[in-house]
């Protein structure tokens, strides 16, 4: 069954399965360029499409030139989308909504549309294990921690997705060497899950769900349902880790899927003792539980204890045969992503923390509430995502013992 979900249908790693096809890549940022490179490697003619005038053209890209400039072209500006109906497939970068009127018109006329995530998933070998991490808050940190745990435990892995490195980069590598990565650790956003194609995770978690990106998705029901699409293709041998959240549980049931369930703050699943800094990990496929000492964790805040615990669960659930003692040793090596509750200095007993890349107010609240020492917290961005609609004002009670320095975008 798994073979039908992934790219072993391609047969050999470098088969030009898209030869003769015209693929439109919409959105020419990092994800779009990675998808264009993958499409060219698969034999396609690629048309880069972006509404922004003045962007560099694909045919002028040195990295893409190796595939031949005769197979690349670029259309920019307000009229760029007019070429979509002339293409065989459309690959959407995450920043391009699937309900874009030009994209929808092309789809109605028979053009297949998929996200960059789904396009990349077509080239993932069935033997490569995949962990997918989503949720509103903490997904970048959990993704990073999981990748670091695997790396320091001796498991080769790709760590990326929404985090920064598009999945298409991993797929490009895997077409050359299907055994390059034992596992892919992929941060998945709600944008990516609008058109996920055949993306299939062996292990997945939805960390939490609070209001975010509602300007694109409209309401919490749609936003949460997109997150839960991760569960739909999962099979009995797969594992999903969910929080104890009635709203999210209802959406998860509606999404279907056959994965074994585990719970954040429950068993089977992962539980954290904040006082002793112990993480208890129990997979639903076994009655054995492993205990990890989180004292060596350098990342600050109680929320990072939970992030580390979830990462340990995912690392175990990937079934790569990792020794728990190796995972324990790796905890001391964990580093949170830059600009997310990152200690940048200390002066007279007060720590300075850079949280300027926190993506919403609820995320900053979670981080600040877990600080045991006085701190100056550097914040940034827009005051979105508060369930009470208070914006940055929601931070006030959490900063009573600290100081906040804010630069609003």
XYZ file of C-alpha atoms in Angstrom:
409
model
C 0.000 0.000 0.000
C 2.773 2.422 0.950
C 4.329 1.970 -2.474
C 1.198 3.473 -4.011
C 1.486 6.532 -1.761
C 4.993 7.500 -2.733
C 7.443 7.771 -5.556
C 8.531 4.176 -6.104
C 6.003 4.330 -8.914
C 8.814 6.233 -10.657
C 10.817 3.022 -10.784
C 14.365 4.386 -10.980
C 15.545 7.465 -9.056
C 16.196 9.715 -12.098
C 13.378 8.743 -14.453
C 12.063 11.746 -16.416
C 8.433 11.120 -15.542
C 7.383 14.656 -16.548
C 9.125 14.712 -19.931
C 7.042 16.661 -22.411
C 4.874 18.191 -19.685
C 4.554 21.931 -19.140
C 4.596 22.752 -15.448
C 3.681 26.193 -14.097
C 5.361 27.048 -10.808
C 3.416 29.878 -9.194
C 5.327 32.000 -6.696
C 9.056 32.347 -7.277
C 10.383 32.514 -3.743
C 12.531 29.835 -2.119
C 9.866 27.115 -2.408
C 9.015 28.000 -5.993
C 12.613 27.874 -7.153
C 13.145 24.518 -5.427
C 10.006 23.133 -7.099
C 11.162 24.464 -10.469
C 14.522 22.707 -10.085
C 12.781 19.447 -9.175
C 10.387 19.746 -12.127
C 13.276 20.339 -14.525
C 15.080 17.329 -13.101
C 11.949 15.294 -13.793
C 12.082 16.333 -17.458
C 9.434 19.053 -17.530
C 9.318 22.384 -19.290
C 8.875 24.923 -16.476
C 7.069 28.245 -16.615
C 7.745 30.468 -13.607
C 4.756 32.634 -12.715
C 4.676 35.527 -10.264
C 2.546 38.668 -10.045
C 5.519 40.692 -8.835
C 7.263 42.476 -11.717
C 11.024 42.760 -11.721
C 11.830 39.412 -10.096
C 14.828 37.450 -11.446
C 13.792 35.128 -14.266
C 14.214 31.375 -13.964
C 16.060 31.216 -17.272
C 18.710 33.560 -15.830
C 19.247 31.423 -12.720
C 22.731 29.875 -12.772
C 21.662 26.821 -10.770
C 18.797 26.047 -13.158
C 20.890 26.650 -16.274
C 22.378 23.140 -15.984
C 19.025 21.767 -17.158
C 19.026 23.914 -20.298
C 17.578 27.379 -20.722
C 15.322 26.064 -23.504
C 13.159 24.336 -20.874
C 12.579 27.385 -18.661
C 10.613 30.580 -19.081
C 9.189 33.213 -16.763
C 6.078 35.363 -16.865
C 5.857 38.241 -14.403
C 3.389 40.991 -13.570
C -0.373 41.370 -13.404
C -1.018 39.296 -16.534
C 1.298 36.430 -15.550
C -1.527 34.111 -14.531
C -2.925 34.048 -18.061
C -0.507 31.232 -18.964
C -1.858 28.792 -16.377
C -4.513 27.280 -18.612
C -1.842 26.456 -21.203
C 0.007 24.181 -18.734
C -0.427 20.528 -17.806
C 0.095 21.021 -14.073
C 0.352 23.891 -11.605
C 2.613 23.817 -8.534
C 1.705 26.418 -5.911
C 4.179 27.951 -3.514
C 2.785 28.170 0.055
C 2.219 31.921 -0.202
C -0.203 31.542 -3.113
C -3.783 30.761 -1.958
C -5.418 27.796 -3.652
C -8.583 29.880 -4.087
C -6.784 32.344 -6.353
C -9.302 33.012 -9.132
C -6.821 32.308 -11.925
C -5.721 29.042 -10.335
C -9.319 27.953 -9.813
C -10.247 28.756 -13.403
C -7.357 26.644 -14.663
C -8.401 23.806 -12.345
C -11.966 23.942 -13.667
C -10.537 23.569 -17.155
C -8.732 20.384 -16.227
C -5.305 21.586 -15.138
C -4.031 19.608 -12.132
C -3.037 21.789 -9.169
C -0.842 20.730 -6.253
C 1.161 22.446 -3.528
C 4.961 22.429 -3.508
C 4.694 19.973 -0.595
C 2.537 17.568 -2.602
C 4.720 17.915 -5.688
C 7.836 17.074 -3.687
C 6.089 14.130 -1.988
C 5.822 12.380 -5.352
C 9.573 11.727 -5.221
C 9.907 10.416 -1.655
C 10.900 6.726 -1.606
C 8.587 4.423 0.325
C 11.507 3.358 2.504
C 12.150 6.889 3.772
C 10.422 7.587 7.073
C 8.537 10.882 7.363
C 7.631 12.882 10.466
C 5.268 15.812 9.973
C 4.856 18.567 12.546
C 2.085 21.153 12.465
C 0.054 23.265 14.871
C -0.167 26.977 15.584
C 2.695 27.400 18.034
C 5.966 25.551 18.579
C 6.152 23.635 15.303
C 9.458 25.164 14.169
C 11.082 24.360 17.502
C 9.732 20.797 17.630
C 10.821 20.226 14.025
C 14.299 21.536 14.806
C 14.589 19.509 18.016
C 13.468 16.317 16.243
C 16.009 16.748 13.468
C 18.769 17.436 15.990
C 17.857 14.390 18.078
C 18.078 12.180 14.995
C 21.331 13.735 13.844
C 23.082 13.386 17.200
C 21.744 9.837 17.524
C 23.267 8.813 14.219
C 20.225 8.921 11.918
C 20.682 10.804 8.643
C 17.788 13.172 8.094
C 16.448 16.178 6.223
C 14.910 18.860 8.443
C 12.840 21.482 6.675
C 9.515 22.199 5.036
C 7.873 25.391 6.260
C 10.925 25.836 8.486
C 13.071 27.140 5.633
C 14.358 24.339 3.399
C 11.551 23.322 0.984
C 10.756 19.618 0.765
C 11.550 19.788 -2.958
C 15.225 20.111 -2.008
C 15.084 16.764 -0.223
C 13.236 15.154 -3.123
C 15.875 16.401 -5.566
C 18.569 14.711 -3.464
C 16.563 11.512 -3.047
C 16.174 11.162 -6.825
C 19.936 10.767 -6.951
C 20.320 8.612 -3.850
C 17.145 7.121 -2.352
C 19.097 6.181 0.783
C 20.564 9.633 1.479
C 18.081 10.267 4.304
C 16.709 7.743 6.743
C 14.013 10.226 7.717
C 12.463 13.509 6.641
C 11.394 15.846 9.450
C 8.928 18.252 7.887
C 7.266 21.316 9.350
C 3.890 21.606 7.647
C 1.777 24.758 7.515
C -1.945 25.120 6.896
C -1.094 26.802 3.583
C 0.717 23.668 2.429
C -2.216 21.466 3.362
C -4.669 23.240 1.061
C -3.504 20.951 -1.773
C -1.271 18.304 -0.152
C -1.416 15.778 -2.969
C -0.155 12.375 -1.751
C 1.963 13.697 1.087
C 1.993 10.947 3.683
C 3.637 10.971 7.107
C 4.494 7.862 9.114
C 4.429 9.968 12.268
C 2.573 13.243 12.717
C 1.657 15.693 15.424
C -0.700 18.642 15.659
C 0.769 20.467 18.644
C -2.073 22.896 19.350
C -4.647 25.065 17.631
C -5.229 28.765 18.343
C -6.438 31.534 15.995
C -3.936 32.345 13.250
C -3.983 32.926 9.489
C -7.722 33.580 9.629
C -7.298 36.330 7.035
C -6.620 33.497 4.566
C -8.707 30.635 5.940
C -11.717 32.590 7.183
C -12.517 30.697 10.389
C -11.151 28.228 12.920
C -13.123 25.312 11.466
C -11.389 25.628 8.101
C -8.005 26.361 9.664
C -8.198 23.317 11.948
C -9.545 21.044 9.217
C -6.561 21.891 7.026
C -4.193 20.905 9.815
C -6.061 17.627 10.278
C -5.677 16.647 6.631
C -2.345 15.214 7.721
C -4.293 12.353 9.321
C -6.393 11.340 6.310
C -3.828 9.172 4.428
C -2.254 7.710 7.573
C -2.458 3.943 8.014
C -2.644 1.476 10.893
C 1.124 1.241 11.223
C 1.392 5.038 11.493
C 1.211 7.146 14.661
C -0.341 10.538 15.371
C 0.225 12.602 18.518
C -2.544 15.063 19.429
C -3.254 17.404 22.352
C -6.216 16.880 24.652
C -8.424 19.367 22.812
C -12.093 18.578 22.161
C -12.400 20.918 19.158
C -9.302 19.506 17.502
C -10.335 15.944 18.331
C -13.656 16.455 16.529
C -11.859 17.737 13.437
C -9.387 14.840 13.640
C -12.231 12.314 13.660
C -13.776 14.006 10.627
C -10.427 13.840 8.813
C -10.351 10.060 9.166
C -7.215 8.004 8.791
C -6.240 4.810 10.611
C -3.173 5.910 12.569
C -2.665 4.840 16.152
C -3.415 7.724 18.509
C -1.238 9.138 21.274
C -1.722 12.190 23.465
C 0.341 15.187 24.492
C 0.137 15.242 28.314
C -1.288 11.720 28.349
C -0.501 8.033 27.917
C 0.233 6.554 25.504
C 1.996 9.694 24.427
C 4.295 12.090 26.244
C 4.064 13.596 29.721
C 6.332 16.246 31.223
C 7.066 16.761 34.915
C 8.035 20.447 35.102
C 9.385 20.115 38.645
C 11.734 17.190 38.068
C 12.268 18.016 34.387
C 11.481 14.469 33.340
C 9.832 13.413 30.083
C 7.883 10.150 29.965
C 7.451 8.735 26.450
C 5.198 5.781 25.677
C 4.356 4.739 22.111
C 0.876 3.309 21.427
C 2.489 0.328 19.710
C 4.220 -0.836 22.896
C 3.633 -0.990 26.619
C 7.202 0.117 27.338
C 7.821 3.673 28.472
C 11.121 5.529 28.420
C 12.063 8.256 30.867
C 14.310 11.113 29.792
C 16.083 13.680 31.929
C 15.535 17.158 30.440
C 17.857 18.936 32.888
C 20.610 19.201 30.235
C 18.264 21.107 27.889
C 19.727 24.555 27.255
C 16.649 26.109 25.626
C 14.837 28.303 28.186
C 11.203 28.096 29.287
C 8.818 25.394 30.424
C 7.283 25.294 26.960
C 10.598 24.021 25.615
C 10.477 21.101 28.040
C 7.270 20.064 26.313
C 8.736 20.765 22.867
C 11.683 18.514 23.690
C 9.369 15.808 25.025
C 7.278 15.825 21.843
C 10.459 15.665 19.752
C 11.616 12.629 21.743
C 8.270 10.948 21.094
C 8.532 11.622 17.345
C 12.116 10.381 17.228
C 11.072 7.115 18.884
C 7.912 6.742 16.791
C 9.876 6.923 13.532
C 11.059 3.378 14.364
C 14.619 3.915 13.229
C 16.009 1.659 15.938
C 17.510 4.523 17.942
C 18.881 3.690 21.387
C 17.137 5.706 24.147
C 20.563 6.349 25.683
C 21.632 8.045 22.446
C 18.525 10.213 22.514
C 19.234 11.096 26.143
C 22.760 12.185 25.247
C 21.429 14.282 22.371
C 19.228 16.416 24.646
C 22.216 18.506 25.712
C 22.843 19.364 22.034
C 19.369 20.753 21.308
C 19.214 24.364 20.162
C 16.001 26.261 19.455
C 15.670 28.031 16.079
C 17.182 31.537 15.904
C 15.103 34.417 17.308
C 12.671 32.140 19.154
C 13.110 32.475 22.936
C 16.849 32.597 22.298
C 19.075 33.793 25.149
C 21.375 36.449 23.707
C 22.943 37.789 26.906
C 22.809 38.258 30.669
C 23.481 41.316 32.824
C 23.170 41.632 36.607
C 21.013 38.520 36.891
C 18.640 39.533 34.087
C 18.638 37.463 30.896
C 18.024 39.016 27.496
C 15.847 36.922 25.188
C 15.260 37.337 21.468
C 11.744 36.181 20.545
C 11.426 38.449 17.529
C 10.440 35.636 15.155
C 7.540 34.377 17.224
C 4.733 34.163 14.691
C 1.841 35.263 16.900
C 0.993 36.651 20.339
C -0.141 33.325 21.800
C 3.230 31.837 20.937
C 5.059 34.622 22.780
C 2.743 34.247 25.786
C 3.571 30.541 25.986
C 7.279 31.238 25.903
C 7.301 34.123 28.376
C 5.038 32.348 30.883
C 7.625 29.602 31.225
C 10.488 31.899 32.241
C 11.667 31.332 35.791
C 14.037 34.341 35.897
C 13.617 38.084 35.223
C 14.185 38.840 31.571
C 14.160 41.487 28.895
C 12.263 40.011 25.951
C 12.782 41.357 22.442
C 9.573 41.047 20.429
C 8.543 41.868 16.871
C 5.955 41.312 14.195
C 2.233 41.907 14.149
C -0.220 41.543 17.030
C -2.247 38.729 15.495
C -3.478 35.414 16.770
C -4.888 36.265 20.203
C -8.126 34.426 20.886
C -9.375 37.454 22.858
C -8.566 39.821 20.010
C -6.270 41.871 22.272
C -3.204 41.832 20.052
C -0.048 42.826 21.913
C -2.102 43.852 24.956
C -2.464 40.159 25.819
C 1.260 40.122 26.647
C 0.893 42.622 29.511
C 0.203 40.160 32.359
C 2.979 37.860 31.151
C 5.502 40.687 31.231
C 4.778 41.770 34.808
C 8.014 40.200 36.046
C 9.939 41.089 32.913
C 10.457 43.882 30.403
C 9.399 43.822 26.775
C 11.043 45.649 23.892
C 8.769 45.717 20.845
C 9.382 46.606 17.239
C 6.118 46.294 15.323
C 6.291 45.421 11.628
